[in-house]
């Protein structure tokens, strides 16, 4: 069960990484699909425009685009060839001094033109000089100044770029989160392994290694602090304060000198000549170590058992100054 709990952060991290990777993949796929959809819409619109312009109604636009004007040199539209010097050609029946043909307005002209002019038929050009306009109406509208171009449509270029930037930003954020989770999982995994190794050796677990000489404070100070912690429900910490008080007693009695790395069992061995103190501290050590290892849940009865022996054995505090290794 402990191994399962120790590996739980790593497994949770793996699940989170898989979920984030799936989300990033979906975001990138959505961006690519949107870009392809925009391109396909642009192609469809262009094809539709080309199909419309290829219809008979828009053939004139095609001729304009190629540079072939459907109008005559003088702006009148016709279907025949250009007239000669004596007159213009109509539908193919030209006279010596004039031509008879259908004018643009649909009227038939029988008049005779002079030697220098003629009636304008539906040809591409009028008389050489001084020709009369078509009998059926005025001149046709002039050709437009600019040819119409084929309408084009393109999808917004910034849309695809924006989607790609968003996808890369999400990828960077997810990568950072994954790295952070991996680092935290490795730290938790190493800490769990270290705890597992230490639980195999009782002498290396639940030990109290004071950072400063416990003998700097009298034993009654530790007792008062232990009672405060016990009143707050922190029984394991309260028993640890009692052990520090017992260490203070040993130092003040001159039984041991403080050195870094000394534990409660080192102090306990120095009390073998003090029967009451040795028994009381041994009881506290036996009560505290299972609590420090996590094998038992601290309870009030543990504290009461420890504090009763402490008050009986360490009531008479020695007045000798403590000795500390330099």
CSV table of C-alpha atoms in Angstrom, one decimal:
chain,number,residue,atom,x,y,z
A,1,UNK,CA,0.0,0.0,0.0
A,2,UNK,CA,2.9,2.4,0.8
A,3,UNK,CA,4.5,1.7,-2.5
A,4,UNK,CA,1.2,2.5,-4.3
A,5,UNK,CA,0.9,5.8,-2.4
A,6,UNK,CA,4.6,6.6,-3.1
A,7,UNK,CA,4.1,6.1,-6.9
A,8,UNK,CA,0.7,7.9,-6.9
A,9,UNK,CA,2.2,11.4,-7.7
A,10,UNK,CA,4.2,9.9,-10.6
A,11,UNK,CA,1.1,8.2,-12.0
A,12,UNK,CA,-1.0,11.3,-11.7
A,13,UNK,CA,1.7,13.3,-13.5
A,14,UNK,CA,1.7,10.8,-16.3
A,15,UNK,CA,-2.1,11.0,-16.7
A,16,UNK,CA,-1.9,14.8,-16.7
A,17,UNK,CA,0.9,14.7,-19.3
A,18,UNK,CA,-1.2,12.4,-21.5
A,19,UNK,CA,-4.3,14.6,-21.2
A,20,UNK,CA,-2.3,17.8,-22.0
A,21,UNK,CA,-0.6,16.1,-25.0
A,22,UNK,CA,-4.1,15.1,-26.3
A,23,UNK,CA,-5.4,18.6,-25.9
A,24,UNK,CA,-2.4,20.1,-27.8
A,25,UNK,CA,-2.8,17.5,-30.6
A,26,UNK,CA,-6.5,18.5,-30.9
A,27,UNK,CA,-5.7,22.2,-31.0
A,28,UNK,CA,-3.1,21.7,-33.7
A,29,UNK,CA,-5.4,19.5,-35.7
A,30,UNK,CA,-8.2,22.0,-35.4
A,31,UNK,CA,-5.9,24.8,-36.6
A,32,UNK,CA,-4.9,22.8,-39.6
A,33,UNK,CA,-8.5,21.8,-40.4
A,34,UNK,CA,-9.5,25.5,-40.2
A,35,UNK,CA,-6.7,26.5,-42.6
A,36,UNK,CA,-7.6,23.8,-45.1
A,37,UNK,CA,-11.3,24.8,-44.9
A,38,UNK,CA,-10.5,28.4,-45.6
A,39,UNK,CA,-8.4,27.4,-48.6
A,40,UNK,CA,-11.1,25.2,-50.0
A,41,UNK,CA,-13.7,27.9,-49.6
A,42,UNK,CA,-11.5,30.3,-51.5
A,43,UNK,CA,-11.0,27.8,-54.3
A,44,UNK,CA,-14.8,27.1,-54.5
A,45,UNK,CA,-15.6,30.8,-54.7
A,46,UNK,CA,-13.0,31.4,-57.5
A,47,UNK,CA,-14.4,28.4,-59.4
A,48,UNK,CA,-17.9,29.7,-59.1
A,49,UNK,CA,-16.8,33.2,-60.3
A,50,UNK,CA,-15.1,31.6,-63.3
A,51,UNK,CA,-18.2,29.5,-64.1
A,52,UNK,CA,-20.4,32.6,-64.0
A,53,UNK,CA,-18.1,34.6,-66.3
A,54,UNK,CA,-18.0,31.7,-68.8
A,55,UNK,CA,-21.7,32.0,-69.4
A,56,UNK,CA,-23.0,33.7,-72.7
A,57,UNK,CA,-24.1,36.8,-70.7
A,58,UNK,CA,-20.5,37.6,-69.8
A,59,UNK,CA,-18.8,36.9,-73.1
A,60,UNK,CA,-18.5,40.6,-73.7
A,61,UNK,CA,-16.4,40.9,-70.6
A,62,UNK,CA,-14.1,38.2,-71.9
A,63,UNK,CA,-13.6,40.1,-75.2
A,64,UNK,CA,-12.8,43.2,-73.3
A,65,UNK,CA,-10.3,41.4,-71.2
A,66,UNK,CA,-8.5,40.1,-74.3
A,67,UNK,CA,-8.4,43.6,-75.8
A,68,UNK,CA,-11.0,43.1,-78.7
A,69,UNK,CA,-13.5,46.0,-78.6
A,70,UNK,CA,-17.0,45.1,-79.9
A,71,UNK,CA,-17.5,48.7,-81.1
A,72,UNK,CA,-16.6,50.5,-84.3
A,73,UNK,CA,-13.9,53.0,-84.9
A,74,UNK,CA,-16.4,55.9,-84.6
A,75,UNK,CA,-18.4,54.2,-81.8
A,76,UNK,CA,-21.1,52.7,-84.0
A,77,UNK,CA,-21.7,48.9,-83.8
A,78,UNK,CA,-22.3,46.9,-87.0
A,79,UNK,CA,-21.9,43.5,-88.5
A,80,UNK,CA,-20.3,44.2,-91.9
A,81,UNK,CA,-16.9,45.3,-93.2
A,82,UNK,CA,-15.5,48.8,-93.5
A,83,UNK,CA,-16.9,51.1,-96.2
A,84,UNK,CA,-15.0,52.2,-99.2
A,85,UNK,CA,-14.2,55.7,-100.3
A,86,UNK,CA,-17.6,56.2,-101.9
A,87,UNK,CA,-19.6,54.8,-99.0
A,88,UNK,CA,-19.8,52.4,-96.2
A,89,UNK,CA,-20.6,48.7,-96.6
A,90,UNK,CA,-23.8,47.5,-95.0
A,91,UNK,CA,-24.8,43.9,-95.0
A,92,UNK,CA,-22.9,43.2,-98.2
A,93,UNK,CA,-24.9,45.2,-100.8
A,94,UNK,CA,-23.0,48.3,-101.7
A,95,UNK,CA,-23.9,50.8,-104.5
A,96,UNK,CA,-21.6,53.0,-106.5
A,97,UNK,CA,-22.8,56.2,-104.9
A,98,UNK,CA,-24.3,54.9,-101.7
A,99,UNK,CA,-25.2,51.8,-99.8
A,100,UNK,CA,-28.4,50.4,-98.7
A,101,UNK,CA,-28.4,48.5,-95.4
A,102,UNK,CA,-29.9,48.1,-92.1
A,103,UNK,CA,-29.0,50.8,-89.7
A,104,UNK,CA,-28.4,50.1,-86.1
A,105,UNK,CA,-31.9,51.1,-85.2
A,106,UNK,CA,-33.4,48.6,-87.6
A,107,UNK,CA,-34.5,51.1,-90.4
A,108,UNK,CA,-33.9,50.6,-94.1
A,109,UNK,CA,-32.2,53.4,-95.9
A,110,UNK,CA,-32.7,54.0,-99.6
A,111,UNK,CA,-31.1,57.4,-99.9
A,112,UNK,CA,-28.2,58.1,-102.2
A,113,UNK,CA,-25.0,59.4,-100.8
A,114,UNK,CA,-22.6,61.8,-102.5
A,115,UNK,CA,-19.3,60.7,-103.9
A,116,UNK,CA,-17.6,61.4,-100.6
A,117,UNK,CA,-20.1,59.9,-98.1
A,118,UNK,CA,-22.7,57.3,-97.5
A,119,UNK,CA,-25.1,56.0,-95.1
A,120,UNK,CA,-23.6,54.3,-92.1
A,121,UNK,CA,-24.7,50.7,-92.1
A,122,UNK,CA,-24.2,48.2,-89.4
A,123,UNK,CA,-20.5,47.8,-90.4
A,124,UNK,CA,-17.5,48.3,-88.3
A,125,UNK,CA,-16.7,51.8,-89.7
A,126,UNK,CA,-18.4,54.8,-91.3
A,127,UNK,CA,-17.6,56.8,-94.5
A,128,UNK,CA,-14.2,57.9,-95.4
A,129,UNK,CA,-14.9,61.6,-94.9
A,130,UNK,CA,-18.1,63.3,-94.1
A,131,UNK,CA,-20.2,60.1,-93.7
A,132,UNK,CA,-23.6,60.5,-92.2
A,133,UNK,CA,-24.5,58.7,-89.0
A,134,UNK,CA,-26.9,55.7,-89.1
A,135,UNK,CA,-30.4,56.6,-90.1
A,136,UNK,CA,-32.0,54.7,-87.3
A,137,UNK,CA,-30.4,56.5,-84.3
A,138,UNK,CA,-27.4,58.1,-82.8
A,139,UNK,CA,-24.0,56.7,-82.2
A,140,UNK,CA,-23.5,53.8,-79.7
A,141,UNK,CA,-21.9,54.3,-76.3
A,142,UNK,CA,-18.1,54.6,-76.3
A,143,UNK,CA,-16.0,51.7,-75.1
A,144,UNK,CA,-15.2,51.6,-71.4
A,145,UNK,CA,-11.9,53.0,-70.3
A,146,UNK,CA,-10.9,50.0,-68.3
A,147,UNK,CA,-11.6,46.3,-68.9
A,148,UNK,CA,-13.3,44.4,-66.0
A,149,UNK,CA,-11.1,42.0,-64.3
A,150,UNK,CA,-12.0,38.5,-63.0
A,151,UNK,CA,-13.1,38.8,-59.3
A,152,UNK,CA,-11.0,36.9,-56.9
A,153,UNK,CA,-11.4,35.9,-53.3
A,154,UNK,CA,-8.9,34.8,-50.9
A,155,UNK,CA,-9.2,33.7,-47.3
A,156,UNK,CA,-7.9,36.0,-44.6
A,157,UNK,CA,-4.2,35.4,-44.5
A,158,UNK,CA,-3.9,36.4,-40.9
A,159,UNK,CA,-6.4,33.7,-39.7
A,160,UNK,CA,-4.1,30.7,-40.4
A,161,UNK,CA,-1.1,32.6,-38.9
A,162,UNK,CA,-3.1,33.4,-35.8
A,163,UNK,CA,-4.2,29.8,-35.3
A,164,UNK,CA,-0.6,28.6,-35.8
A,165,UNK,CA,0.7,31.1,-33.3
A,166,UNK,CA,-2.0,30.1,-30.8
A,167,UNK,CA,-1.1,26.4,-31.3
A,168,UNK,CA,2.6,27.0,-30.7
A,169,UNK,CA,1.8,29.1,-27.6
A,170,UNK,CA,-0.3,26.3,-26.2
A,171,UNK,CA,2.5,23.9,-27.0
A,172,UNK,CA,5.1,25.9,-25.1
A,173,UNK,CA,2.8,26.3,-22.1
A,174,UNK,CA,2.0,22.6,-22.0
A,175,UNK,CA,5.7,21.7,-22.4
A,176,UNK,CA,6.5,24.0,-19.4
A,177,UNK,CA,3.8,22.4,-17.3
A,178,UNK,CA,5.0,18.9,-18.2
A,179,UNK,CA,8.6,19.7,-17.3
A,180,UNK,CA,7.4,21.1,-13.9
A,181,UNK,CA,5.3,18.1,-13.2
A,182,UNK,CA,8.1,15.7,-14.1
A,183,UNK,CA,10.5,17.5,-11.8
A,184,UNK,CA,8.0,17.4,-8.9
A,185,UNK,CA,7.3,13.7,-9.6
A,186,UNK,CA,11.0,12.9,-9.5
A,187,UNK,CA,11.5,14.7,-6.3
A,188,UNK,CA,8.5,13.0,-4.7
A,189,UNK,CA,9.7,9.6,-6.0
A,190,UNK,CA,13.2,10.1,-4.6
A,191,UNK,CA,11.7,11.2,-1.2
A,192,UNK,CA,9.5,8.1,-1.2
A,193,UNK,CA,12.5,5.8,-1.9
A,194,UNK,CA,14.5,7.5,0.8
A,195,UNK,CA,11.7,7.0,3.3
A,196,UNK,CA,11.4,3.3,2.3
A,197,UNK,CA,15.1,2.7,2.8
A,198,UNK,CA,15.1,4.4,6.2
A,199,UNK,CA,12.1,2.4,7.5
A,200,UNK,CA,14.2,-0.8,7.1
A,201,UNK,CA,16.6,0.4,9.9
A,202,UNK,CA,14.9,1.6,13.0
A,203,UNK,CA,18.1,3.2,14.3
A,204,UNK,CA,18.1,5.7,11.4
A,205,UNK,CA,14.5,6.7,11.7
A,206,UNK,CA,12.6,9.0,14.1
A,207,UNK,CA,15.8,10.3,15.5
A,208,UNK,CA,16.1,13.6,17.2
A,209,UNK,CA,19.3,15.5,16.3
A,210,UNK,CA,19.3,18.9,18.0
A,211,UNK,CA,20.9,21.8,16.1
A,212,UNK,CA,22.0,23.4,19.4
A,213,UNK,CA,22.9,22.0,22.8
A,214,UNK,CA,19.6,21.0,24.6
A,215,UNK,CA,21.4,21.9,27.9
A,216,UNK,CA,21.2,25.6,27.1
A,217,UNK,CA,17.6,25.5,28.5
A,218,UNK,CA,16.5,23.9,31.8
A,219,UNK,CA,14.3,20.8,31.8
A,220,UNK,CA,11.2,22.7,33.1
A,221,UNK,CA,11.2,24.9,30.0
A,222,UNK,CA,10.9,21.7,27.8
A,223,UNK,CA,8.2,20.4,30.1
A,224,UNK,CA,6.1,23.6,29.8
A,225,UNK,CA,6.5,23.6,26.0
A,226,UNK,CA,5.5,19.9,25.9
A,227,UNK,CA,2.3,20.6,27.8
A,228,UNK,CA,1.4,23.4,25.3
A,229,UNK,CA,1.9,21.1,22.4
A,230,UNK,CA,-0.1,18.3,24.0
A,231,UNK,CA,-3.0,20.8,24.7
A,232,UNK,CA,-3.0,21.5,21.0
A,233,UNK,CA,-3.2,17.8,20.1
A,234,UNK,CA,0.4,17.6,18.8
A,235,UNK,CA,1.4,14.6,21.0
A,236,UNK,CA,4.4,13.5,18.9
A,237,UNK,CA,6.0,16.9,19.1
A,238,UNK,CA,5.2,17.1,22.8
A,239,UNK,CA,7.1,13.8,23.5
A,240,UNK,CA,10.0,15.1,21.4
A,241,UNK,CA,10.2,18.1,23.7
A,242,UNK,CA,10.3,15.7,26.7
A,243,UNK,CA,13.2,13.9,25.1
A,244,UNK,CA,15.1,17.2,24.6
A,245,UNK,CA,14.5,17.9,28.3
A,246,UNK,CA,16.1,14.5,29.1
A,247,UNK,CA,19.1,15.4,26.9
A,248,UNK,CA,19.3,18.7,28.7
A,249,UNK,CA,19.5,16.9,32.0
A,250,UNK,CA,22.3,14.7,30.8
A,251,UNK,CA,24.3,17.7,29.5
A,252,UNK,CA,23.8,19.7,32.7
A,253,UNK,CA,24.8,16.7,34.8
A,254,UNK,CA,28.1,16.5,32.9
A,255,UNK,CA,27.3,13.1,31.5
A,256,UNK,CA,27.8,14.0,27.8
A,257,UNK,CA,29.1,16.9,25.7
A,258,UNK,CA,27.0,18.2,22.9
A,259,UNK,CA,28.2,17.3,19.4
A,260,UNK,CA,26.3,17.5,16.1
A,261,UNK,CA,24.9,14.2,15.0
A,262,UNK,CA,24.2,12.9,18.5
A,263,UNK,CA,20.7,11.3,18.9
A,264,UNK,CA,18.4,10.5,21.8
A,265,UNK,CA,19.9,7.0,22.0
A,266,UNK,CA,23.4,8.5,22.5
A,267,UNK,CA,22.1,10.5,25.4
A,268,UNK,CA,20.2,7.4,26.7
A,269,UNK,CA,23.4,5.4,27.0
A,270,UNK,CA,25.0,8.1,29.1
A,271,UNK,CA,22.2,7.7,31.7
A,272,UNK,CA,22.9,4.0,32.4
A,273,UNK,CA,24.3,4.9,35.8
A,274,UNK,CA,21.2,6.9,36.6
A,275,UNK,CA,18.5,4.3,37.1
A,276,UNK,CA,15.4,6.5,37.4
A,277,UNK,CA,16.5,8.8,34.6
A,278,UNK,CA,17.5,5.9,32.4
A,279,UNK,CA,14.2,4.1,32.8
A,280,UNK,CA,12.2,7.3,32.2
A,281,UNK,CA,14.1,8.2,29.1
A,282,UNK,CA,14.0,4.7,27.7
A,283,UNK,CA,10.3,4.7,28.1
A,284,UNK,CA,10.0,7.9,26.2
A,285,UNK,CA,12.3,6.7,23.4
A,286,UNK,CA,10.2,3.5,23.0
A,287,UNK,CA,7.0,5.5,22.9
A,288,UNK,CA,8.4,8.2,20.5
A,289,UNK,CA,10.2,6.1,17.9
A,290,UNK,CA,7.1,4.2,16.5
A,291,UNK,CA,5.4,7.6,16.3
A,292,UNK,CA,8.3,9.1,14.5
A,293,UNK,CA,8.5,6.2,12.1
A,294,UNK,CA,4.8,6.6,11.3
A,295,UNK,CA,3.9,3.1,12.5
A,296,UNK,CA,1.5,4.5,15.1
A,297,UNK,CA,-0.9,7.4,15.4
A,298,UNK,CA,0.0,9.8,18.2
A,299,UNK,CA,-2.5,9.8,21.0
A,300,UNK,CA,-3.0,11.4,24.4
A,301,UNK,CA,-2.2,8.2,26.2
A,302,UNK,CA,1.3,8.2,24.7
A,303,UNK,CA,2.0,11.6,26.0
A,304,UNK,CA,0.6,10.8,29.5
A,305,UNK,CA,2.8,7.8,29.7
A,306,UNK,CA,5.9,9.8,28.8
A,307,UNK,CA,5.2,12.8,30.9
A,308,UNK,CA,4.5,10.9,34.1
A,309,UNK,CA,8.0,9.3,34.1
A,310,UNK,CA,9.6,12.6,33.0
A,311,UNK,CA,8.1,14.5,36.0
A,312,UNK,CA,9.4,11.8,38.5
A,313,UNK,CA,12.9,11.3,37.1
A,314,UNK,CA,13.9,14.8,35.9
A,315,UNK,CA,12.4,16.9,38.7
A,316,UNK,CA,15.7,17.5,40.4
A,317,UNK,CA,17.7,19.4,37.8
A,318,UNK,CA,21.5,19.5,38.3
A,319,UNK,CA,23.0,22.9,38.6
A,320,UNK,CA,26.3,22.0,36.9
A,321,UNK,CA,27.1,24.0,33.8
A,322,UNK,CA,27.0,22.1,30.5
A,323,UNK,CA,30.1,21.3,28.5
A,324,UNK,CA,30.2,21.6,24.8
A,325,UNK,CA,32.9,20.5,22.3
A,326,UNK,CA,34.4,23.4,20.4
